[in-house]
mmCIF file of C-alpha atoms in Angstrom:
data_model
loop_
_atom_site.group_PDB
_atom_site.id
_atom_site.type_symbol
_atom_site.label_atom_id
_atom_site.label_comp_id
_atom_site.label_asym_id
_atom_site.label_seq_id
_atom_site.Cartn_x
_atom_site.Cartn_y
_atom_site.Cartn_z
ATOM 1 C CA MET A 4 22.159 35.444 -30.493
ATOM 2 C CA GLU A 5 18.790 38.147 -30.506
ATOM 3 C CA GLU A 6 19.556 39.036 -34.374
ATOM 4 C CA ARG A 7 17.568 35.112 -35.094
ATOM 5 C CA LEU A 8 15.090 37.225 -34.166
ATOM 6 C CA ILE A 9 15.111 39.457 -36.290
ATOM 7 C CA TRP A 10 13.719 39.656 -40.110
ATOM 8 C CA ARG A 11 16.252 41.321 -42.660
ATOM 9 C CA LYS A 12 15.627 42.139 -46.033
ATOM 10 C CA GLN A 13 17.418 39.223 -47.749
ATOM 11 C CA ASP A 14 16.195 36.250 -45.472
ATOM 12 C CA ILE A 15 12.170 36.585 -47.133
ATOM 13 C CA ALA A 16 10.435 36.574 -49.465
ATOM 14 C CA LEU A 17 6.939 39.126 -48.973
ATOM 15 C CA ARG A 18 4.073 38.748 -51.338
ATOM 16 C CA ARG A 19 0.117 39.253 -51.726
ATOM 17 C CA ALA A 20 -2.015 36.822 -50.466
ATOM 18 C CA PRO A 21 -3.641 35.079 -53.763
ATOM 19 C CA PHE A 22 -6.798 34.292 -51.299
ATOM 20 C CA ILE A 23 -8.337 36.185 -48.665
ATOM 21 C CA LEU A 24 -8.309 36.466 -44.855
ATOM 22 C CA SER A 25 -11.356 34.143 -43.313
ATOM 23 C CA ASP A 26 -13.858 35.408 -40.051
ATOM 24 C CA GLU A 27 -11.418 32.720 -38.211
ATOM 25 C CA MET A 28 -8.844 34.570 -38.999
ATOM 26 C CA ARG A 29 -9.601 38.034 -38.616
ATOM 27 C CA GLN A 30 -11.405 37.398 -34.924
ATOM 28 C CA ARG A 31 -8.458 35.772 -33.922
ATOM 29 C CA ALA A 32 -6.322 38.332 -35.640
ATOM 30 C CA GLU A 33 -8.516 40.890 -32.921
ATOM 31 C CA GLN A 34 -8.311 38.974 -30.339
ATOM 32 C CA ILE A 35 -4.602 38.498 -30.576
ATOM 33 C CA LEU A 36 -3.469 41.799 -31.287
ATOM 34 C CA PRO A 37 -4.451 43.770 -28.333
ATOM 35 C CA ARG A 38 -3.036 41.195 -26.176
ATOM 36 C CA ALA A 39 0.249 41.789 -27.911
ATOM 37 C CA ALA A 40 0.103 45.960 -27.772
ATOM 38 C CA ASP A 41 -0.542 44.955 -23.745
ATOM 39 C CA ALA A 42 2.938 42.933 -23.584
ATOM 40 C CA VAL A 43 5.088 45.569 -25.725
ATOM 41 C CA ARG A 44 3.451 48.292 -23.399
ATOM 42 C CA LYS A 45 4.285 46.269 -20.022
ATOM 43 C CA ALA A 46 7.585 45.714 -22.008
ATOM 44 C CA GLY A 47 8.011 49.057 -22.234
ATOM 45 C CA SER A 48 6.808 49.658 -18.863
ATOM 46 C CA ARG A 49 9.713 47.129 -17.132
ATOM 47 C CA VAL A 50 12.237 49.509 -19.912
ATOM 48 C CA MET B 22 12.268 27.890 -19.432
ATOM 49 C CA PRO B 23 9.273 29.872 -21.459
ATOM 50 C CA GLU B 24 5.655 29.090 -21.198
ATOM 51 C CA HIS B 25 5.763 27.191 -24.220
ATOM 52 C CA ALA B 26 7.618 24.443 -22.610
ATOM 53 C CA ALA B 27 7.987 22.435 -24.906
ATOM 54 C CA THR B 28 7.656 18.271 -25.128
ATOM 55 C CA VAL B 29 11.389 16.966 -26.528
ATOM 56 C CA THR B 30 12.032 13.808 -24.497
ATOM 57 C CA GLU B 31 10.790 11.520 -27.436
ATOM 58 C CA LEU B 32 13.820 12.861 -29.388
ATOM 59 C CA ASP B 33 16.545 10.515 -30.064
ATOM 60 C CA GLN B 34 20.436 11.316 -30.217
ATOM 61 C CA LYS B 35 20.617 12.486 -33.017
ATOM 62 C CA GLU B 36 18.107 15.049 -32.961
ATOM 63 C CA ARG B 37 18.874 16.529 -29.939
ATOM 64 C CA ALA B 38 23.207 16.767 -31.232
ATOM 65 C CA ALA B 39 21.333 18.574 -34.450
ATOM 66 C CA LEU B 40 19.437 20.751 -31.938
ATOM 67 C CA ASN B 41 23.132 21.748 -30.057
ATOM 68 C CA PHE B 42 24.286 22.265 -33.389
ATOM 69 C CA PHE B 43 21.733 24.523 -34.450
ATOM 70 C CA ARG B 44 22.398 26.442 -31.293
ATOM 71 C CA GLU B 45 26.115 26.959 -32.403
ATOM 72 C CA TYR B 46 25.994 27.445 -35.824
ATOM 73 C CA GLU B 47 22.724 28.797 -36.734
ATOM 74 C CA GLU B 48 23.810 31.540 -38.145
ATOM 75 C CA ASP B 49 25.632 29.829 -40.880
ATOM 76 C CA VAL B 50 22.584 27.293 -40.873
ATOM 77 C CA GLN B 51 20.203 29.566 -42.124
ATOM 78 C CA HIS B 52 22.134 31.357 -44.355
ATOM 79 C CA ILE B 53 22.315 28.370 -46.620
ATOM 80 C CA LEU B 54 19.119 27.833 -46.455
ATOM 81 C CA ARG B 55 18.963 31.501 -46.871
ATOM 82 C CA ASN B 56 20.947 31.088 -50.415
ATOM 83 C CA PRO B 57 21.366 27.299 -50.853
ATOM 84 C CA ARG B 58 22.879 27.451 -54.122
ATOM 85 C CA LEU B 59 26.280 28.000 -51.608
ATOM 86 C CA LEU B 60 26.437 24.790 -50.561
ATOM 87 C CA ALA B 61 25.827 23.269 -53.837
ATOM 88 C CA ASP B 62 27.460 20.118 -55.143
ATOM 89 C CA THR B 63 30.630 20.317 -52.926
ATOM 90 C CA GLU B 64 31.175 17.371 -50.394
ATOM 91 C CA GLU B 65 29.478 19.097 -47.291
ATOM 92 C CA SER B 66 26.506 19.614 -49.344
ATOM 93 C CA GLY B 67 25.484 15.471 -48.292
ATOM 94 C CA CYS B 68 26.009 15.931 -44.305
ATOM 95 C CA PHE B 69 23.959 19.335 -44.316
ATOM 96 C CA GLU B 70 20.958 17.340 -45.541
ATOM 97 C CA VAL B 71 21.642 14.928 -43.537
ATOM 98 C CA PHE B 72 21.722 17.027 -40.591
ATOM 99 C CA ILE B 73 18.639 18.977 -42.238
ATOM 100 C CA GLY B 74 16.724 15.901 -41.914
ATOM 101 C CA HIS B 75 17.363 15.123 -38.277
ATOM 102 C CA LEU B 76 16.863 18.791 -37.136
ATOM 103 C CA ASP B 77 12.999 18.592 -39.565
ATOM 104 C CA HIS B 78 12.182 15.299 -37.875
ATOM 105 C CA ALA B 79 12.943 16.901 -34.165
ATOM 106 C CA LEU B 80 10.201 19.586 -34.765
ATOM 107 C CA ALA B 81 7.591 17.219 -36.456
ATOM 108 C CA THR B 82 8.133 15.164 -33.821
ATOM 109 C CA SER B 83 8.291 17.722 -30.802
ATOM 110 C CA ALA B 84 4.940 19.928 -29.843
ATOM 111 C CA LEU B 85 4.597 22.988 -27.879
ATOM 112 C CA SER B 86 2.235 22.413 -24.887
ATOM 113 C CA ARG B 87 -0.341 25.392 -24.845
ATOM 114 C CA GLU B 88 -0.842 28.948 -26.698
ATOM 115 C CA GLY B 89 1.313 31.597 -25.781
ATOM 116 C CA LEU B 90 1.696 35.269 -27.676
ATOM 117 C CA LEU B 91 5.305 34.924 -29.770
ATOM 118 C CA PHE B 92 6.980 37.794 -31.777
ATOM 119 C CA HIS B 93 9.524 38.016 -34.052
ATOM 120 C CA GLY B 94 11.097 41.252 -35.598
ATOM 121 C CA MET B 95 11.231 43.593 -39.029
ATOM 122 C CA ASN B 96 14.473 44.733 -39.699
ATOM 123 C CA ARG B 97 14.550 48.763 -40.565
ATOM 124 C CA ASP B 98 15.771 47.221 -44.278
ATOM 125 C CA ILE B 99 12.385 46.170 -44.593
ATOM 126 C CA ALA B 100 10.175 47.080 -41.980
ATOM 127 C CA HIS B 101 9.165 49.879 -44.346
ATOM 128 C CA ASN B 102 8.546 48.586 -47.203
ATOM 129 C CA PHE B 103 6.675 46.164 -45.421
ATOM 130 C CA LEU B 104 4.069 48.487 -44.322
ATOM 131 C CA PHE B 105 4.054 49.741 -47.536
ATOM 132 C CA MET B 106 2.904 46.637 -49.040
ATOM 133 C CA LEU B 107 0.397 46.330 -46.388
ATOM 134 C CA ASP B 108 -0.460 49.365 -46.149
ATOM 135 C CA VAL B 109 -0.491 50.495 -42.434
ATOM 136 C CA LYS B 110 -0.024 54.186 -41.067
ATOM 137 C CA GLU B 111 2.892 54.446 -39.006
ATOM 138 C CA THR B 112 0.841 57.201 -36.491
ATOM 139 C CA GLY B 113 3.404 57.220 -34.422
ATOM 140 C CA GLY B 114 0.953 56.663 -31.655
ATOM 141 C CA GLU B 115 -1.880 54.165 -30.161
ATOM 142 C CA GLY B 116 -4.304 52.921 -32.692
ATOM 143 C CA GLY B 117 -7.194 50.213 -32.816
ATOM 144 C CA VAL B 118 -6.913 46.593 -34.116
ATOM 145 C CA PHE B 119 -7.154 46.217 -38.132
ATOM 146 C CA THR B 120 -7.772 43.956 -39.960
ATOM 147 C CA GLY B 121 -9.305 44.530 -43.499
ATOM 148 C CA LEU B 122 -5.717 44.849 -45.069
ATOM 149 C CA ILE B 123 -4.511 43.136 -47.816
ATOM 150 C CA PRO B 124 -3.141 40.075 -46.283
ATOM 151 C CA HIS B 125 0.640 39.552 -47.651
ATOM 152 C CA LEU B 126 2.730 36.150 -47.763
ATOM 153 C CA ILE B 127 5.763 35.539 -45.721
ATOM 154 C CA ARG B 128 8.235 33.058 -46.515
ATOM 155 C CA ASP B 129 11.353 32.501 -44.733
ATOM 156 C CA PRO B 130 13.605 28.649 -46.117
ATOM 157 C CA GLY B 131 14.639 28.864 -42.896
ATOM 158 C CA TYR B 132 14.264 27.973 -39.192
ATOM 159 C CA THR B 133 11.936 30.724 -37.644
ATOM 160 C CA LEU B 134 12.761 31.746 -34.751
ATOM 161 C CA PHE B 135 10.841 33.357 -32.147
ATOM 162 C CA SER B 136 10.403 35.214 -28.065
ATOM 163 C CA PRO B 137 7.393 34.803 -26.305
ATOM 164 C CA ASP B 138 9.039 38.711 -25.044
ATOM 165 C CA PRO B 139 8.519 41.032 -27.101
ATOM 166 C CA ASP B 140 11.496 43.525 -24.957
ATOM 167 C CA VAL B 141 13.709 40.672 -26.291
ATOM 168 C CA VAL B 142 12.981 41.495 -29.868
ATOM 169 C CA LEU B 143 12.671 45.242 -29.506
ATOM 170 C CA ARG B 144 15.916 46.402 -27.709
ATOM 171 C CA LYS B 145 17.791 44.686 -30.550
ATOM 172 C CA LEU B 146 16.102 45.639 -33.553
ATOM 173 C CA PRO B 147 18.062 48.782 -34.897
ATOM 174 C CA GLY B 148 17.133 51.302 -35.282
ATOM 175 C CA VAL B 149 17.125 55.697 -35.023
ATOM 176 C CA GLU B 150 15.422 56.762 -31.497
ATOM 177 C CA GLN B 151 11.498 57.572 -32.419
ATOM 178 C CA GLU B 152 11.605 55.481 -34.709
ATOM 179 C CA THR B 153 8.924 53.124 -35.897
ATOM 180 C CA ARG B 154 10.190 49.908 -35.052
ATOM 181 C CA VAL B 155 8.063 46.896 -36.652
ATOM 182 C CA ILE B 156 7.454 43.803 -35.707
ATOM 183 C CA VAL B 157 4.666 40.239 -35.841
ATOM 184 C CA ALA B 158 2.573 38.642 -33.455
ATOM 185 C CA TYR B 159 2.537 34.750 -33.149
ATOM 186 C CA MET B 160 -0.567 33.293 -31.041
ATOM 187 C CA SER B 161 0.961 29.769 -30.870
ATOM 188 C CA HIS B 162 -1.257 26.258 -31.108
ATOM 189 C CA PRO B 163 -1.438 24.404 -28.564
ATOM 190 C CA ASP B 164 0.688 20.952 -30.816
ATOM 191 C CA ASP B 165 2.837 23.796 -33.134
ATOM 192 C CA PRO B 166 4.955 21.455 -34.474
ATOM 193 C CA ALA B 167 8.279 22.987 -32.113
ATOM 194 C CA VAL B 168 11.146 23.219 -30.204
ATOM 195 C CA VAL B 169 11.928 25.299 -27.134
ATOM 196 C CA LEU B 170 15.584 26.119 -27.379
ATOM 197 C CA ASP B 171 17.221 28.590 -24.677
ATOM 198 C CA GLU B 172 14.416 30.849 -23.656
ATOM 199 C CA GLN B 173 12.945 30.856 -27.832
ATOM 200 C CA VAL B 174 10.425 29.494 -29.576
ATOM 201 C CA LEU B 175 11.597 28.065 -33.036
ATOM 202 C CA TYR B 176 10.106 26.402 -35.781
ATOM 203 C CA PRO B 177 9.646 24.650 -38.967
ATOM 204 C CA ARG B 178 12.261 25.839 -42.294
ATOM 205 C CA ASN B 179 10.106 26.954 -45.522
ATOM 206 C CA ALA B 180 7.391 28.267 -43.661
ATOM 207 C CA THR B 181 4.809 30.877 -45.094
ATOM 208 C CA TRP B 182 3.209 33.194 -43.045
ATOM 209 C CA VAL B 183 -0.030 35.201 -43.684
ATOM 210 C CA THR B 184 -0.440 38.314 -42.558
ATOM 211 C CA THR B 185 -3.815 39.233 -40.699
ATOM 212 C CA GLY B 186 -4.219 42.707 -39.225
ATOM 213 C CA ALA B 187 -2.222 45.477 -37.359
ATOM 214 C CA THR B 188 -1.763 47.319 -34.190
ATOM 215 C CA THR B 189 -0.132 50.796 -33.251
ATOM 216 C CA VAL B 190 1.554 51.128 -29.512
ATOM 217 C CA ARG B 191 4.216 51.911 -27.570
ATOM 218 C CA TRP B 192 6.919 50.532 -26.445
ATOM 219 C CA ASP B 193 8.676 52.859 -23.190
ATOM 220 C CA GLY B 194 7.807 56.535 -25.964
ATOM 221 C CA THR B 195 9.154 54.314 -29.151
ATOM 222 C CA PRO B 196 6.370 53.763 -31.336
ATOM 223 C CA VAL B 197 5.879 49.889 -32.474
ATOM 224 C CA VAL B 198 3.904 48.783 -34.988
ATOM 225 C CA ILE B 199 2.699 45.259 -34.335
ATOM 226 C CA ILE B 200 1.149 43.053 -37.233
ATOM 227 C CA GLY B 201 -0.968 40.193 -36.581
ATOM 228 C CA ILE B 202 0.644 36.628 -38.404
ATOM 229 C CA GLU B 203 -1.123 33.499 -39.274
ATOM 230 C CA MET B 204 0.915 30.552 -40.246
ATOM 231 C CA ALA B 205 -0.354 29.482 -43.635
ATOM 232 C CA GLY B 206 2.482 26.589 -44.986
ATOM 233 C CA SER B 207 5.502 25.019 -44.232
ATOM 234 C CA GLY B 208 7.581 21.642 -44.957
ATOM 235 C CA GLU B 209 10.152 20.892 -47.133
ATOM 236 C CA ALA B 210 10.939 22.807 -50.432
#
């Protein structure tokens, strides 16, 4: 069932965005990515 | 139940049935949505459209109760090309957060499912030992149109996601690149 959590090449289309990131999006990424990294690191320590 | 408990009490019987059908036949449903010609001009196409209509409505009338981190994986047949497009280096170690990347759009004609547990995603990502894994991370918004389904979170079909940044980390010794994403749009084709 977890295969539904994985994008394969044929599942999606990728293209360059026709815009630049807003400051709000950039700031949000700066907040979210360290939290995501912590979550992955902690998950790895449980393995 | 994940912390993103969704409001599903408003769903009617047909919408609940559609969610149960999706739970059972997710792979087939996604395959058809991503390859719509498969069902074009067939007897089943009408029933499929009705089913999808109920599922779309179920999502449109649901909402997450709070924000939370969600994860989705990139298969190895696309992961390295994806990093090349974003100009993200596979450093193999732990790094800082980069938000100066040229943003890219990811469009999925199917429904997007996330897990709140990155371990669930990473364990299912194929790859040889020590090969860099690539996952995306999304921070859900309260009121996002989404439904919790079997410990996962289901988002609308035809969603377009925009990449916002990247960081690298190690998961049990395996290098992982995490790409931040935001929803840039969703809806019917």
